[in-house]
C-alpha positions as CSV (number, residue, x, y, z in Angstrom):
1,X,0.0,0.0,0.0
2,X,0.9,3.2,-1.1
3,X,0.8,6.8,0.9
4,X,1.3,10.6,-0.4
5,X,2.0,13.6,2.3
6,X,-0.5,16.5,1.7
7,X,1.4,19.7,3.1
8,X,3.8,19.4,6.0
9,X,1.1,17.3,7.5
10,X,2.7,15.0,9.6
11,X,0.5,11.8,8.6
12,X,0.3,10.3,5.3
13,X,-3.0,9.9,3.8
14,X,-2.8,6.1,2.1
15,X,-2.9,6.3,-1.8
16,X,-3.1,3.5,-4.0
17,X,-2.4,5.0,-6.5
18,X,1.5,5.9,-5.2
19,X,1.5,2.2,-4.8
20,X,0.7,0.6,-7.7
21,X,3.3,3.3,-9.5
22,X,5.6,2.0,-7.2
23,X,5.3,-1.7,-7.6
24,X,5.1,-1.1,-11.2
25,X,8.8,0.5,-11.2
26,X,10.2,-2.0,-8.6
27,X,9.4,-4.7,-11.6
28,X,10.8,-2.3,-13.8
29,X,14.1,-2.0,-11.8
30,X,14.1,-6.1,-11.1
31,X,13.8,-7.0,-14.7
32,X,16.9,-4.9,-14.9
33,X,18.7,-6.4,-12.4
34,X,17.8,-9.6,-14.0
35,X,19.2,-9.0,-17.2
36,X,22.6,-7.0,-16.1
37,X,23.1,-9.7,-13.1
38,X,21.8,-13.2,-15.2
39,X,20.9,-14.9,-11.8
40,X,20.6,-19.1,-12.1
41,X,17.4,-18.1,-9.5
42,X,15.0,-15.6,-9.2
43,X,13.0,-15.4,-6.2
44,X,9.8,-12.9,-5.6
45,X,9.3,-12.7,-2.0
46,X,6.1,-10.3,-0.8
47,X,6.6,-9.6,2.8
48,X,3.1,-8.9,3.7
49,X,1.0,-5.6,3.3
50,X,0.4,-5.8,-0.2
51,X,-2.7,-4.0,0.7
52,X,-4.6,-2.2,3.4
53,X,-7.5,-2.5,5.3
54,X,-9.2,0.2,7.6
55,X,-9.2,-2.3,10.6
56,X,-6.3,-1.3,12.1
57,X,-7.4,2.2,13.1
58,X,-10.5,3.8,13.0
59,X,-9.1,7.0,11.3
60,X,-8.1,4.7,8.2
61,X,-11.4,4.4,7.4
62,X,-11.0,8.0,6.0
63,X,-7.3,8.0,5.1
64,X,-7.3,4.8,2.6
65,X,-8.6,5.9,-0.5
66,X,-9.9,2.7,-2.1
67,X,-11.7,0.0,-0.6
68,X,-10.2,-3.4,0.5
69,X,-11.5,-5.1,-2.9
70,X,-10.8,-2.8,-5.4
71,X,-6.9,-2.6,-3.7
72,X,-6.8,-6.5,-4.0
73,X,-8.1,-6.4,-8.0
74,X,-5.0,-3.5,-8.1
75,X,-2.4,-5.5,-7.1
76,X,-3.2,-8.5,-8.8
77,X,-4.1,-7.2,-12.3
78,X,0.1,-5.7,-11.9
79,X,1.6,-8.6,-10.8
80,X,-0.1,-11.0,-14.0
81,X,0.8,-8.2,-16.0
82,X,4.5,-8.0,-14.6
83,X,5.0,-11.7,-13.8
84,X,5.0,-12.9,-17.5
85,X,8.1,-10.3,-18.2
86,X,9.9,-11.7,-15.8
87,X,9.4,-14.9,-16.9
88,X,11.1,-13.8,-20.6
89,X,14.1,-13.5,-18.7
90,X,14.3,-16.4,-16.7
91,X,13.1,-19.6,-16.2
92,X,13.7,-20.7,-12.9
93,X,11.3,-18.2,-10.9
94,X,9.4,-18.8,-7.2
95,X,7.1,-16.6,-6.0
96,X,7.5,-16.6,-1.8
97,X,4.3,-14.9,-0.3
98,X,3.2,-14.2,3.8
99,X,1.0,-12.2,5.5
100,X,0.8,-9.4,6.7
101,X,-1.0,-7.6,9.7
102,X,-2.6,-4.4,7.8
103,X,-4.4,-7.2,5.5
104,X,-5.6,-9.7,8.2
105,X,-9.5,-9.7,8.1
106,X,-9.7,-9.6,12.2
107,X,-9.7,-6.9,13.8
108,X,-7.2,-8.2,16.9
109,X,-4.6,-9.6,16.7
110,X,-4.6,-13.6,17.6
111,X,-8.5,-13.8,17.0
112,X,-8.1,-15.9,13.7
113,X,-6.2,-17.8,11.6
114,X,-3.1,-16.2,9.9
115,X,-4.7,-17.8,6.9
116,X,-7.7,-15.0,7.3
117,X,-5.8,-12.3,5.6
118,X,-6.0,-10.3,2.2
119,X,-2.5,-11.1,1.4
120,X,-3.4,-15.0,0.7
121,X,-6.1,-14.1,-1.2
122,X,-4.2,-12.6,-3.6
123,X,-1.2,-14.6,-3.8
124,X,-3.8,-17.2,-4.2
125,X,-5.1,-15.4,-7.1
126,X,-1.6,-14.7,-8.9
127,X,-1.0,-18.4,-8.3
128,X,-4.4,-19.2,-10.4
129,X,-3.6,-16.7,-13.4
130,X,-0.1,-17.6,-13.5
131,X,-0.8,-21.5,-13.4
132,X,0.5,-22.0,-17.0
133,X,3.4,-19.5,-16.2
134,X,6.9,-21.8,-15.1
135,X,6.7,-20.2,-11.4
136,X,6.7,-22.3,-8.3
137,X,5.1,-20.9,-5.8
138,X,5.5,-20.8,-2.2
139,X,2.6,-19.3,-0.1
140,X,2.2,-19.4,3.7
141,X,-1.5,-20.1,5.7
142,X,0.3,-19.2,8.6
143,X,3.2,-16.8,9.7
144,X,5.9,-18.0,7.8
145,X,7.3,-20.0,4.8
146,X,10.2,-21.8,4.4
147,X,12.9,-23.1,1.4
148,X,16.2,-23.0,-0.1
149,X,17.8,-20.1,-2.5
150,X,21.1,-21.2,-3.7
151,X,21.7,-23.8,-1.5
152,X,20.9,-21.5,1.7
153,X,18.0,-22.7,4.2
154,X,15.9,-19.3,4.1
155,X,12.5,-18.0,6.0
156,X,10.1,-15.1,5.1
157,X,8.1,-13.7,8.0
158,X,6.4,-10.2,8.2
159,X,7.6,-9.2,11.3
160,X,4.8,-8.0,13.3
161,X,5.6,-10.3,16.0
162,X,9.2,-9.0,16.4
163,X,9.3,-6.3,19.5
164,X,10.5,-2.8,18.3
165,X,9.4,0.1,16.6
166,X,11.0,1.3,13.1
167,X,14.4,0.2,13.8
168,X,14.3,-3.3,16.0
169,X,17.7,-5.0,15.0
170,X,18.3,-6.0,18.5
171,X,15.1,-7.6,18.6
172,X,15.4,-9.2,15.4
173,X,18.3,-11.0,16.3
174,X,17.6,-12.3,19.3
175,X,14.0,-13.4,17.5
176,X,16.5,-15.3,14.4
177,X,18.2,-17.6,16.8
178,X,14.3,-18.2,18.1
179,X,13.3,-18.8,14.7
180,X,16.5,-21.4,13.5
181,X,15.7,-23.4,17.1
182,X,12.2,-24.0,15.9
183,X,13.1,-24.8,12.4
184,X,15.8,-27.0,13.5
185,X,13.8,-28.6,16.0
186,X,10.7,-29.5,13.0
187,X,12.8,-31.2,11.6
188,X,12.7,-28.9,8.4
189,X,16.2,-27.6,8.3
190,X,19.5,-28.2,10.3
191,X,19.8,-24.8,10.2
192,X,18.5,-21.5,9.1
193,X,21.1,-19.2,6.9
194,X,18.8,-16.1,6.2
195,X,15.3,-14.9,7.5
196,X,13.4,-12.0,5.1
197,X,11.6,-9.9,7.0
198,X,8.8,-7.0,6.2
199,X,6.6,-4.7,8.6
200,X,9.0,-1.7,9.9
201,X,9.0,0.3,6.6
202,X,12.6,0.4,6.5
203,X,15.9,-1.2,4.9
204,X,18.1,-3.1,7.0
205,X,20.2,-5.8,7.6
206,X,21.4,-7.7,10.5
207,X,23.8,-10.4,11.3
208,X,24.1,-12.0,14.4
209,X,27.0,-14.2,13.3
210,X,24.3,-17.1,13.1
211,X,21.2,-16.0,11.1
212,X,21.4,-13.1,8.7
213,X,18.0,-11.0,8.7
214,X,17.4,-8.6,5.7
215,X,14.4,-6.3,6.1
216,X,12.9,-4.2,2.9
217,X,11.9,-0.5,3.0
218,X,7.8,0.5,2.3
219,X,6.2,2.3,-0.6
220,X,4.9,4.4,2.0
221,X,5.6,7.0,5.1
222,X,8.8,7.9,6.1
223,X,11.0,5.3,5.1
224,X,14.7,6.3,3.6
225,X,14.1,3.4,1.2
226,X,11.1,5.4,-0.5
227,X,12.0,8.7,-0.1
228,X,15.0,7.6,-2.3
């Protein structure tokens, strides 16, 4: 989801239309990365927040300027659009997808499924358009998803149950040696190498000589990442 400032007003007003511009160039600038870098992999990972509902305050009722639907039809009519293009380039493409907490469908957190979110709705729609496209898909119906990228064992979370506000690379660490023990102790990897992380609107990285965390910046608010 996408935000504009109007003034020096210190609160962004949520436009979808900032977003959609932005997602459209962030394709742009992967398919260009793509072709300067020739990658053997290519992996799309949404973090969560693709869109936003007006649960999560009540003054978002007001501040988001489309509806939850017509935000959903948005980003999904983008990415089958984009999808295909990066598919001309190469041919071994997954598509990593989470939730996130401005698209849950309940109001509280810890009232519902993870699965009860907007975000899986539409990666589950992408998934249905793209079906003849050679993408594997990886979609969580709960708070995580797991697999390899170049031989490293790799998570995606969104965040929003890591302590911290805007910058929370203490807490992130301390929360990837938390995330390794349970995936180690499932069974599902012998060790973690890399967690991706969305939710706090800002670029960082982390390494806590164990686990190295990489965070992506927002299409919206303050963030350094959009402002740049």
């Amino acid at each position: 989801y996408g935000a504009k400032f109007e003034g020096d007003d210190l609160f962004p007003c949520y436009s979808s239309d900032v977003s959609s511009k932005y997602l459209v160039r962030y394709f742009e600038w992967m398919k260009e990365k793509i072709e300067e870098i020739g990658p053997e992999e290519v992996h799309i990972i949404s973090l969560g927040d693709l869109v936003d509902g007006t649960h999560l305050r009540l003054q978002h009722a007001r501040e988001t300027d489309k509806n939850l639907v017509d935000q959903c039809m948005d980003v999904v009519d983008i990415f089958i659009d984009q999808l295909p293009r990066v598919v001309d380039l190469s041919k071994n493409i997954s598509f990593w997808s989470v939730p996130g907490n401005h698209a849950r469908v309940q109001q509280r957190v810890g009232s519902g499924h993870p699965a009860e979110n907007m975000d899986l709705m539409i990666s589950r729609f992408i998934q249905r358009y793209m079906a003849k496209q050679p993408i594997s898909f990886n979609i969580s119906t709960n708070w995580y998803v797991s697999g390899e990228i170049s031989g490293n064992h790799a998570i995606a979370v969104h965040g929003d149950e890591v302590r911290g506000f805007s910058n929370p690379l203490r807490s992130i660490g301390e929360r990837a040696i938390a995330y390794q023990n349970k995936m180690v102790q499932s069974g599902r990897f012998t060790r973690l190498d890399s967690v991706f992380c969305g939710h706090f609107h800002n670029q960082m990285s982390h390494d806590n000589g164990v686990v190295k965390t990489y965070m992506n910046g927002a299409f919206q608010t303050s963030s350094e990442y959009v402002s740049r």
